[in-house]
PDB file of C-alpha atoms in Angstrom:
ATOM      1  CA  GLY D   1    -153.116 -29.918 -33.259  1.00 60.00           C
ATOM      2  CA  ASN D   2    -153.840 -26.775 -31.231  1.00 74.00           C
ATOM      3  CA  PHE D   3    -156.845 -25.633 -33.273  1.00 82.00           C
ATOM      4  CA  ASP D   4    -160.090 -26.070 -31.343  1.00 85.00           C
ATOM      5  CA  ASN D   5    -163.595 -25.191 -32.594  1.00 87.00           C
ATOM      6  CA  ASP D   6    -163.631 -21.672 -31.162  1.00 88.00           C
ATOM      7  CA  ALA D   7    -160.269 -20.925 -32.751  1.00 89.00           C
ATOM      8  CA  VAL D   8    -161.507 -22.224 -36.130  1.00 92.00           C
ATOM      9  CA  VAL D   9    -164.628 -20.029 -35.966  1.00 91.00           C
ATOM     10  CA  GLU D  10    -162.533 -16.997 -35.100  1.00 91.00           C
ATOM     11  CA  PHE D  11    -160.064 -17.817 -37.884  1.00 93.00           C
ATOM     12  CA  VAL D  12    -162.800 -18.226 -40.532  1.00 93.00           C
ATOM     13  CA  THR D  13    -164.551 -15.003 -39.449  1.00 91.00           C
ATOM     14  CA  LYS D  14    -161.302 -13.087 -39.788  1.00 91.00           C
ATOM     15  CA  GLN D  15    -160.500 -14.627 -43.180  1.00 92.00           C
ATOM     16  CA  LEU D  16    -163.945 -13.752 -44.572  1.00 90.00           C
ATOM     17  CA  GLU D  17    -163.199 -10.095 -43.883  1.00 88.00           C
ATOM     18  CA  THR D  18    -160.598 -10.087 -46.662  1.00 88.00           C
ATOM     19  CA  CYS D  19    -161.557 -13.062 -48.849  1.00 87.00           C
ATOM     20  CA  GLU D  20    -164.931 -13.816 -50.434  1.00 83.00           C
ATOM     21  CA  ASP D  21    -163.950 -17.174 -51.915  1.00 88.00           C
ATOM     22  CA  LEU D  22    -165.255 -19.801 -49.504  1.00 89.00           C
ATOM     23  CA  GLY D  23    -163.151 -22.500 -51.167  1.00 89.00           C
ATOM     24  CA  ASP D  24    -160.010 -20.468 -50.588  1.00 91.00           C
ATOM     25  CA  VAL D  25    -160.934 -19.857 -46.940  1.00 93.00           C
ATOM     26  CA  ALA D  26    -161.551 -23.597 -46.442  1.00 93.00           C
ATOM     27  CA  ALA D  27    -158.075 -24.299 -47.857  1.00 91.00           C
ATOM     28  CA  ARG D  28    -156.600 -21.747 -45.450  1.00 91.00           C
ATOM     29  CA  VAL D  29    -158.268 -23.560 -42.543  1.00 93.00           C
ATOM     30  CA  CYS D  30    -156.522 -26.784 -43.614  1.00 90.00           C
ATOM     31  CA  ASP D  31    -153.206 -24.952 -43.909  1.00 88.00           C
ATOM     32  CA  ALA D  32    -153.650 -23.416 -40.458  1.00 88.00           C
ATOM     33  CA  ALA D  33    -154.431 -26.830 -38.964  1.00 88.00           C
ATOM     34  CA  LEU D  34    -151.212 -28.237 -40.426  1.00 84.00           C
ATOM     35  CA  GLU D  35    -149.209 -25.277 -39.150  1.00 82.00           C
ATOM     36  CA  ARG D  36    -150.621 -25.867 -35.656  1.00 83.00           C
ATOM     37  CA  GLY D  37    -149.421 -29.438 -35.530  1.00 79.00           C
ATOM     38  CA  SER D  38    -152.208 -31.618 -36.971  1.00 80.00           C
ATOM     39  CA  LYS D  39    -150.842 -35.012 -38.063  1.00 74.00           C
ATOM     40  CA  ASP D  40    -154.101 -36.525 -39.319  1.00 78.00           C
ATOM     41  CA  ASN D  41    -156.070 -36.283 -42.568  1.00 81.00           C
ATOM     42  CA  ILE D  42    -157.780 -32.895 -42.806  1.00 86.00           C
ATOM     43  CA  THR D  43    -161.055 -32.029 -44.540  1.00 88.00           C
ATOM     44  CA  CYS D  44    -162.837 -28.695 -44.260  1.00 91.00           C
ATOM     45  CA  MET D  45    -166.265 -27.668 -45.559  1.00 91.00           C
ATOM     46  CA  LEU D  46    -167.719 -24.195 -45.087  1.00 90.00           C
ATOM     47  CA  VAL D  47    -171.519 -23.974 -45.185  1.00 85.00           C
ATOM     48  CA  GLN D  48    -173.034 -20.547 -45.740  1.00 78.00           C
ATOM     49  CA  PHE D  49    -176.737 -20.210 -45.026  1.00 79.00           C
ATOM     50  CA  LYS D  50    -177.462 -17.643 -47.700  1.00 72.00           C
ATOM     51  CA  ASP D  51    -176.988 -17.218 -51.410  1.00 68.00           C
ATOM     52  CA  GLY D  52    -173.286 -17.739 -51.881  1.00 62.00           C
ATOM     53  CA  THR D  53    -173.128 -18.162 -55.647  1.00 65.00           C
ATOM     54  CA  ASN D  54    -171.208 -14.898 -55.984  1.00 65.00           C
ATOM     55  CA  ARG D  55    -168.725 -15.784 -53.237  1.00 62.00           C
ATOM     56  CA  CYS D  56    -167.108 -18.905 -54.600  1.00 64.00           C
ATOM     57  CA  THR D  57    -165.091 -19.230 -57.790  1.00 69.00           C
ATOM     58  CA  PRO D  58    -164.680 -22.881 -58.912  1.00 68.00           C
ATOM     59  CA  HIS D  59    -161.008 -23.795 -59.222  1.00 70.00           C
ATOM     60  CA  THR D  60    -158.717 -26.749 -58.692  1.00 73.00           C
ATOM     61  CA  GLU D  61    -155.526 -26.720 -56.632  1.00 79.00           C
ATOM     62  CA  PHE D  62    -153.139 -29.632 -56.136  1.00 84.00           C
ATOM     63  CA  ARG D  63    -150.648 -29.593 -53.295  1.00 85.00           C
ATOM     64  CA  PRO D  64    -148.447 -32.692 -52.809  1.00 89.00           C
ATOM     65  CA  GLY D  65    -147.872 -33.853 -49.244  1.00 88.00           C
ATOM     66  CA  PRO D  66    -144.590 -35.051 -47.699  1.00 90.00           C
ATOM     67  CA  PHE D  67    -142.844 -37.806 -49.664  1.00 89.00           C
ATOM     68  CA  ASN D  68    -141.738 -39.519 -46.470  1.00 83.00           C
ATOM     69  CA  ALA D  69    -141.723 -43.231 -47.370  1.00 84.00           C
ATOM     70  CA  PRO D  70    -140.017 -43.316 -50.790  1.00 85.00           C
ATOM     71  CA  THR D  71    -138.861 -46.952 -50.571  1.00 81.00           C
ATOM     72  CA  HIS D  72    -142.326 -48.268 -49.704  1.00 83.00           C
ATOM     73  CA  GLN D  73    -143.985 -49.542 -52.896  1.00 82.00           C
ATOM     74  CA  GLY D  74    -147.540 -49.007 -51.660  1.00 85.00           C
ATOM     75  CA  PHE D  75    -146.782 -45.435 -50.593  1.00 86.00           C
ATOM     76  CA  ARG D  76    -145.122 -44.601 -53.920  1.00 87.00           C
ATOM     77  CA  THR D  77    -148.047 -46.061 -55.863  1.00 89.00           C
ATOM     78  CA  ALA D  78    -150.625 -44.080 -53.879  1.00 90.00           C
ATOM     79  CA  TYR D  79    -148.559 -40.881 -54.040  1.00 91.00           C
ATOM     80  CA  SER D  80    -148.046 -41.205 -57.787  1.00 91.00           C
ATOM     81  CA  ALA D  81    -151.731 -42.003 -58.373  1.00 91.00           C
ATOM     82  CA  MET D  82    -152.816 -38.726 -56.785  1.00 90.00           C
ATOM     83  CA  GLY D  83    -150.578 -36.783 -59.150  1.00 91.00           C
ATOM     84  CA  GLU D  84    -151.766 -38.728 -62.156  1.00 91.00           C
ATOM     85  CA  LYS D  85    -155.276 -37.406 -61.524  1.00 89.00           C
ATOM     86  CA  VAL D  86    -153.988 -33.970 -62.546  1.00 88.00           C
ATOM     87  CA  ASN D  87    -151.468 -35.239 -65.124  1.00 91.00           C
ATOM     88  CA  LEU D  88    -148.367 -34.833 -62.951  1.00 93.00           C
ATOM     89  CA  THR D  89    -145.420 -37.213 -62.799  1.00 93.00           C
ATOM     90  CA  LEU D  90    -143.829 -38.147 -59.486  1.00 93.00           C
ATOM     91  CA  ALA D  91    -140.878 -35.870 -60.250  1.00 93.00           C
ATOM     92  CA  GLN D  92    -143.229 -32.959 -60.950  1.00 94.00           C
ATOM     93  CA  GLN D  93    -144.997 -33.557 -57.635  1.00 94.00           C
ATOM     94  CA  LEU D  94    -141.687 -33.460 -55.776  1.00 93.00           C
ATOM     95  CA  GLN D  95    -140.731 -30.282 -57.595  1.00 93.00           C
ATOM     96  CA  MET D  96    -144.025 -28.700 -56.473  1.00 93.00           C
ATOM     97  CA  ARG D  97    -143.502 -29.928 -52.909  1.00 93.00           C
ATOM     98  CA  TYR D  98    -139.993 -28.462 -52.817  1.00 94.00           C
ATOM     99  CA  ALA D  99    -141.242 -25.073 -54.028  1.00 93.00           C
ATOM    100  CA  TYR D 100    -144.053 -25.149 -51.448  1.00 93.00           C
ATOM    101  CA  LEU D 101    -141.589 -25.912 -48.644  1.00 93.00           C
ATOM    102  CA  GLN D 102    -139.324 -23.046 -49.673  1.00 93.00           C
ATOM    103  CA  LYS D 103    -142.285 -20.654 -49.717  1.00 93.00           C
ATOM    104  CA  THR D 104    -143.488 -21.980 -46.359  1.00 93.00           C
ATOM    105  CA  LEU D 105    -140.048 -21.576 -44.787  1.00 94.00           C
ATOM    106  CA  THR D 106    -139.844 -17.946 -45.921  1.00 94.00           C
ATOM    107  CA  GLN D 107    -143.301 -17.258 -44.492  1.00 93.00           C
ATOM    108  CA  LEU D 108    -142.432 -18.950 -41.179  1.00 92.00           C
ATOM    109  CA  HIS D 109    -139.345 -16.797 -40.746  1.00 93.00           C
ATOM    110  CA  ARG D 110    -141.516 -13.741 -41.316  1.00 91.00           C
ATOM    111  CA  ASP D 111    -144.403 -14.839 -39.074  1.00 90.00           C
ATOM    112  CA  LEU D 112    -142.202 -16.001 -36.193  1.00 90.00           C
ATOM    113  CA  GLY D 113    -139.749 -13.122 -36.468  1.00 91.00           C
ATOM    114  CA  TRP D 114    -136.926 -15.632 -36.698  1.00 93.00           C
ATOM    115  CA  PRO D 115    -133.647 -14.620 -38.462  1.00 92.00           C
ATOM    116  CA  GLU D 116    -132.513 -16.846 -41.314  1.00 91.00           C
ATOM    117  CA  ASP D 117    -129.054 -17.201 -39.770  1.00 91.00           C
ATOM    118  CA  ASP D 118    -130.634 -18.393 -36.465  1.00 90.00           C
ATOM    119  CA  LYS D 119    -128.774 -15.687 -34.540  1.00 90.00           C
ATOM    120  CA  VAL D 120    -131.067 -14.080 -31.973  1.00 90.00           C
ATOM    121  CA  GLU D 121    -129.622 -11.291 -29.841  1.00 88.00           C
ATOM    122  CA  ASP D 122    -132.613 -10.861 -27.542  1.00 91.00           C
ATOM    123  CA  PHE D 123    -135.126 -13.674 -27.129  1.00 92.00           C
ATOM    124  CA  SER D 124    -137.464 -11.384 -25.201  1.00 92.00           C
ATOM    125  CA  THR D 125    -138.319  -9.641 -28.486  1.00 92.00           C
ATOM    126  CA  LEU D 126    -139.824 -12.865 -29.848  1.00 92.00           C
ATOM    127  CA  SER D 127    -143.497 -13.703 -29.502  1.00 91.00           C
ATOM    128  CA  GLU D 128    -144.799 -16.200 -26.971  1.00 90.00           C
ATOM    129  CA  GLU D 129    -145.751 -18.498 -29.878  1.00 90.00           C
ATOM    130  CA  THR D 130    -142.170 -18.501 -31.177  1.00 91.00           C
ATOM    131  CA  LEU D 131    -140.727 -19.193 -27.729  1.00 92.00           C
ATOM    132  CA  ARG D 132    -143.077 -22.140 -27.248  1.00 91.00           C
ATOM    133  CA  SER D 133    -142.069 -23.484 -30.641  1.00 91.00           C
ATOM    134  CA  ILE D 134    -138.414 -23.406 -29.555  1.00 92.00           C
ATOM    135  CA  LEU D 135    -139.273 -25.400 -26.438  1.00 92.00           C
ATOM    136  CA  LYS D 136    -141.238 -27.882 -28.540  1.00 90.00           C
ATOM    137  CA  ALA D 137    -138.261 -28.425 -30.857  1.00 89.00           C
ATOM    138  CA  ASN D 138    -136.143 -29.263 -27.810  1.00 87.00           C
ATOM    139  CA  LYS D 139    -138.765 -31.705 -26.486  1.00 88.00           C
ATOM    140  CA  GLU D 140    -139.553 -29.451 -23.538  1.00 88.00           C
ATOM    141  CA  ALA D 141    -143.015 -28.814 -22.075  1.00 88.00           C
ATOM    142  CA  PHE D 142    -144.504 -25.966 -24.122  1.00 87.00           C
ATOM    143  CA  GLU D 143    -148.307 -26.054 -24.018  1.00 86.00           C
ATOM    144  CA  GLY D 144    -149.714 -23.311 -21.803  1.00 86.00           C
ATOM    145  CA  VAL D 145    -146.247 -22.001 -20.912  1.00 88.00           C
ATOM    146  CA  ASP D 146    -146.254 -18.226 -20.422  1.00 91.00           C
ATOM    147  CA  LYS D 147    -143.580 -15.946 -21.833  1.00 91.00           C
ATOM    148  CA  PRO D 148    -141.539 -15.396 -18.623  1.00 92.00           C
ATOM    149  CA  THR D 149    -141.380 -19.151 -17.998  1.00 92.00           C
ATOM    150  CA  ALA D 150    -140.446 -19.836 -21.614  1.00 91.00           C
ATOM    151  CA  LEU D 151    -137.687 -17.205 -21.514  1.00 92.00           C
ATOM    152  CA  ARG D 152    -136.269 -18.662 -18.306  1.00 91.00           C
ATOM    153  CA  ARG D 153    -136.170 -22.170 -19.754  1.00 91.00           C
ATOM    154  CA  ILE D 154    -134.647 -20.955 -23.034  1.00 91.00           C
ATOM    155  CA  THR D 155    -131.921 -19.171 -21.077  1.00 91.00           C
ATOM    156  CA  GLU D 156    -131.110 -22.511 -19.445  1.00 90.00           C
ATOM    157  CA  LEU D 157    -131.072 -24.259 -22.817  1.00 90.00           C
ATOM    158  CA  THR D 158    -128.753 -21.588 -24.234  1.00 88.00           C
ATOM    159  CA  ALA D 159    -126.341 -22.109 -21.349  1.00 88.00           C
ATOM    160  CA  SER D 160    -126.305 -25.857 -22.042  1.00 86.00           C
ATOM    161  CA  GLY D 161    -125.318 -25.217 -25.658  1.00 84.00           C
ATOM    162  CA  ARG D 162    -128.378 -26.858 -27.198  1.00 83.00           C
ATOM    163  CA  PRO D 163    -129.416 -25.549 -30.641  1.00 83.00           C
ATOM    164  CA  LEU D 164    -132.424 -23.246 -30.487  1.00 90.00           C
ATOM    165  CA  ILE D 165    -134.667 -23.292 -33.538  1.00 91.00           C
ATOM    166  CA  PRO D 166    -138.486 -23.101 -33.631  1.00 93.00           C
ATOM    167  CA  ALA D 167    -140.066 -26.509 -34.215  1.00 91.00           C
ATOM    168  CA  ASP D 168    -142.023 -25.386 -37.282  1.00 91.00           C
ATOM    169  CA  ILE D 169    -138.899 -24.081 -39.000  1.00 93.00           C
ATOM    170  CA  LYS D 170    -136.869 -27.155 -38.052  1.00 92.00           C
ATOM    171  CA  GLU D 171    -139.532 -29.480 -39.465  1.00 91.00           C
ATOM    172  CA  VAL D 172    -139.595 -27.712 -42.836  1.00 92.00           C
ATOM    173  CA  ARG D 173    -135.803 -27.534 -43.009  1.00 92.00           C
ATOM    174  CA  ASP D 174    -135.506 -31.240 -42.228  1.00 91.00           C
ATOM    175  CA  GLU D 175    -137.877 -32.112 -45.051  1.00 91.00           C
ATOM    176  CA  LEU D 176    -136.081 -29.789 -47.469  1.00 92.00           C
ATOM    177  CA  GLN D 177    -132.822 -31.598 -46.701  1.00 90.00           C
ATOM    178  CA  THR D 178    -134.288 -34.832 -48.082  1.00 89.00           C
ATOM    179  CA  TYR D 179    -134.196 -33.182 -51.526  1.00 89.00           C
ATOM    180  CA  GLY D 180    -130.460 -32.561 -51.375  1.00 86.00           C
ATOM    181  CA  GLU D 181    -129.088 -29.076 -51.922  1.00 85.00           C
ATOM    182  CA  GLY D 182    -131.780 -28.285 -54.466  1.00 86.00           C
ATOM    183  CA  PRO D 183    -131.299 -27.283 -58.104  1.00 88.00           C
ATOM    184  CA  SER D 184    -128.583 -24.706 -58.635  1.00 85.00           C
ATOM    185  CA  GLU D 185    -129.163 -21.485 -60.539  1.00 84.00           C
ATOM    186  CA  GLY D 186    -129.571 -22.222 -64.239  1.00 83.00           C
ATOM    187  CA  GLU D 187    -129.913 -25.975 -63.679  1.00 84.00           C
ATOM    188  CA  ASP D 188    -132.730 -27.885 -65.368  1.00 90.00           C
ATOM    189  CA  GLU D 189    -135.157 -28.292 -62.445  1.00 90.00           C
ATOM    190  CA  ALA D 190    -137.148 -31.038 -64.168  1.00 90.00           C
ATOM    191  CA  ALA D 191    -133.989 -33.122 -64.646  1.00 92.00           C
ATOM    192  CA  TYR D 192    -132.889 -32.457 -61.063  1.00 92.00           C
ATOM    193  CA  PHE D 193    -136.110 -33.806 -59.573  1.00 92.00           C
ATOM    194  CA  GLU D 194    -136.151 -36.775 -61.951  1.00 91.00           C
ATOM    195  CA  ALA D 195    -132.762 -37.653 -60.496  1.00 90.00           C
ATOM    196  CA  GLN D 196    -134.078 -37.088 -56.981  1.00 88.00           C
ATOM    197  CA  VAL D 197    -136.870 -39.624 -57.551  1.00 88.00           C
ATOM    198  CA  THR D 198    -134.268 -42.260 -58.381  1.00 86.00           C
ATOM    199  CA  ARG D 199    -132.014 -41.285 -55.483  1.00 84.00           C
ATOM    200  CA  MET D 200    -134.774 -41.147 -52.869  1.00 83.00           C
ATOM    201  CA  CYS D 201    -136.392 -44.411 -53.951  1.00 77.00           C
ATOM    202  CA  GLU D 202    -133.186 -46.397 -54.252  1.00 71.00           C
ATOM    203  CA  SER D 203    -130.687 -45.016 -51.714  1.00 57.00           C
ATOM    204  CA  SER D 204    -132.270 -46.645 -48.666  1.00 49.00           C
ATOM    205  CA  ALA D 205    -132.642 -49.958 -50.462  1.00 49.00           C
ATOM    206  CA  VAL D 206    -128.948 -49.903 -51.416  1.00 47.00           C
ATOM    207  CA  ALA D 207    -127.986 -49.084 -47.834  1.00 46.00           C
ATOM    208  CA  ALA D 208    -130.065 -51.970 -46.555  1.00 46.00           C
ATOM    209  CA  ASN D 209    -128.539 -54.432 -49.009  1.00 50.00           C
ATOM    210  CA  ALA D 210    -125.033 -53.347 -48.053  1.00 48.00           C
ATOM    211  CA  GLY D 211    -125.345 -55.158 -44.722  1.00 46.00           C
ATOM    212  CA  GLU D 212    -126.458 -58.616 -43.753  1.00 44.00           C
ATOM    213  CA  GLY D 213    -128.737 -57.611 -40.896  1.00 48.00           C
ATOM    214  CA  ASP D 214    -128.709 -56.059 -37.465  1.00 46.00           C
ATOM    215  CA  GLY D 215    -125.341 -55.333 -35.930  1.00 47.00           C
ATOM    216  CA  VAL D 216    -122.719 -52.619 -35.792  1.00 44.00           C
ATOM    217  CA  GLY D 217    -121.838 -50.522 -38.843  1.00 46.00           C
ATOM    218  CA  ALA D 218    -118.373 -49.505 -39.982  1.00 45.00           C
ATOM    219  CA  ASP D 219    -118.744 -46.229 -38.103  1.00 45.00           C
ATOM    220  CA  GLY D 220    -119.466 -48.075 -34.856  1.00 47.00           C
ATOM    221  CA  ALA D 221    -123.153 -47.118 -34.819  1.00 47.00           C
ATOM    222  CA  THR D 222    -125.814 -49.682 -34.009  1.00 47.00           C
ATOM    223  CA  LYS D 223    -127.676 -50.811 -37.131  1.00 50.00           C
ATOM    224  CA  ILE D 224    -131.223 -52.184 -37.159  1.00 52.00           C
ATOM    225  CA  VAL D 225    -132.691 -53.715 -40.314  1.00 54.00           C
ATOM    226  CA  VAL D 226    -136.468 -54.082 -40.640  1.00 53.00           C
ATOM    227  CA  ASP D 227    -138.945 -54.958 -43.358  1.00 59.00           C
ATOM    228  CA  ALA D 228    -139.848 -52.053 -45.695  1.00 59.00           C
ATOM    229  CA  ASN D 229    -143.523 -52.241 -44.732  1.00 64.00           C
ATOM    230  CA  ILE D 230    -142.619 -52.018 -41.051  1.00 66.00           C
ATOM    231  CA  PHE D 231    -140.308 -49.083 -41.773  1.00 66.00           C
ATOM    232  CA  ALA D 232    -143.194 -47.193 -43.403  1.00 67.00           C
ATOM    233  CA  ARG D 233    -145.405 -48.007 -40.421  1.00 70.00           C
ATOM    234  CA  LEU D 234    -142.721 -46.691 -38.063  1.00 68.00           C
ATOM    235  CA  GLN D 235    -142.574 -43.431 -40.004  1.00 68.00           C
ATOM    236  CA  GLN D 236    -146.355 -43.062 -39.825  1.00 70.00           C
ATOM    237  CA  LEU D 237    -146.356 -43.681 -36.076  1.00 71.00           C
ATOM    238  CA  GLN D 238    -143.547 -41.193 -35.549  1.00 65.00           C
ATOM    239  CA  GLN D 239    -145.536 -38.556 -37.451  1.00 67.00           C
ATOM    240  CA  HIS D 240    -148.641 -39.194 -35.350  1.00 68.00           C
ATOM    241  CA  THR D 241    -146.592 -38.830 -32.160  1.00 67.00           C
ATOM    242  CA  GLY D 242    -144.974 -35.626 -33.361  1.00 63.00           C
ATOM    243  CA  GLY D 243    -141.534 -37.234 -33.424  1.00 61.00           C
ATOM    244  CA  GLN D 244    -141.543 -37.463 -29.627  1.00 64.00           C
ATOM    245  CA  ILE D 245    -140.895 -41.219 -29.509  1.00 66.00           C
ATOM    246  CA  PRO D 246    -137.547 -42.542 -30.899  1.00 66.00           C
ATOM    247  CA  LEU D 247    -137.751 -45.061 -33.754  1.00 61.00           C
ATOM    248  CA  PRO D 248    -136.034 -47.888 -31.774  1.00 64.00           C
ATOM    249  CA  LEU D 249    -138.667 -47.558 -29.040  1.00 68.00           C
ATOM    250  CA  LEU D 250    -141.507 -47.607 -31.591  1.00 65.00           C
ATOM    251  CA  LEU D 251    -139.975 -50.699 -33.188  1.00 67.00           C
ATOM    252  CA  GLY D 252    -139.836 -52.388 -29.801  1.00 67.00           C
ATOM    253  CA  LEU D 253    -143.506 -51.611 -29.208  1.00 67.00           C
ATOM    254  CA  LEU D 254    -144.440 -53.036 -32.603  1.00 65.00           C
ATOM    255  CA  GLN D 255    -142.424 -56.170 -31.959  1.00 63.00           C
ATOM    256  CA  ALA D 256    -144.014 -56.601 -28.546  1.00 62.00           C
ATOM    257  CA  SER D 257    -147.467 -56.443 -30.146  1.00 61.00           C
ATOM    258  CA  GLY D 258    -146.482 -58.982 -32.797  1.00 56.00           C
ATOM    259  CA  ASN D 259    -146.703 -56.477 -35.669  1.00 52.00           C
ATOM    260  CA  ALA D 260    -143.031 -56.366 -36.619  1.00 45.00           C
ATOM    261  CA  GLY D 261    -140.264 -58.719 -37.498  1.00 44.00           C
ATOM    262  CA  ALA D 262    -136.658 -58.418 -38.524  1.00 40.00           C
ATOM    263  CA  GLY D 263    -135.606 -58.995 -42.072  1.00 40.00           C
ATOM    264  CA  GLU D 264    -134.067 -57.318 -45.069  1.00 38.00           C
ATOM    265  CA  GLY D 265    -135.346 -53.816 -45.652  1.00 40.00           C
ATOM    266  CA  GLU D 266    -134.788 -50.336 -44.336  1.00 42.00           C
ATOM    267  CA  GLU D 267    -132.080 -49.212 -41.973  1.00 43.00           C
TER     268      GLU D 267
END
């Protein structure tokens, strides 16, 4: 992501002004890296060259990651195993992830100054960071773009009728949608997420079995059926590329390299 060494040093220095827990600051570094677009595994260790025994309080925190390959047996096994280390079921992990996403979305709206109804009267009041995030969501060049240039391009996008939402907010919203509408007020949340585990792990498999292979669906859309393992690999590659490369193109690249084949699986 956009988090180089100098930026990390500056971030840590600022965090230490208000927080004495080095473990907490290290966790904040990881969070900041994710927020700035990192798609890889993240590990952070802070080394303090002085007596720091009074600056770190031992504690354990578990934060589930995205459950983005629910029909892949190996992914489900690994995901579940991490939760089992802290005595959490898969449904409990998803419930925690959902709550984290909701909290993150609220914080993003606050940090980016973005209204929850997506109605912006004057884009010039938004920060340069927010404007760049809008360009990123629309697959426009955004790195190093100054505010006047970003505003000019966003004006063009508005005229073309394209939806304008910051990339960070769109990403969190998209993941939240995979959990359905969420538990309603007064509903048993544990039961809701137990049902979601079943739905998320089985819905794609049912959809795949409904057809006999590649072709055209009832709605006229082109349908491609691939092996479940290949589908998981496609999702991983799309994450690493920031969603910039369409799945059909990634599949073609895998097939060209001899790493993919058609068969029953995910659609």
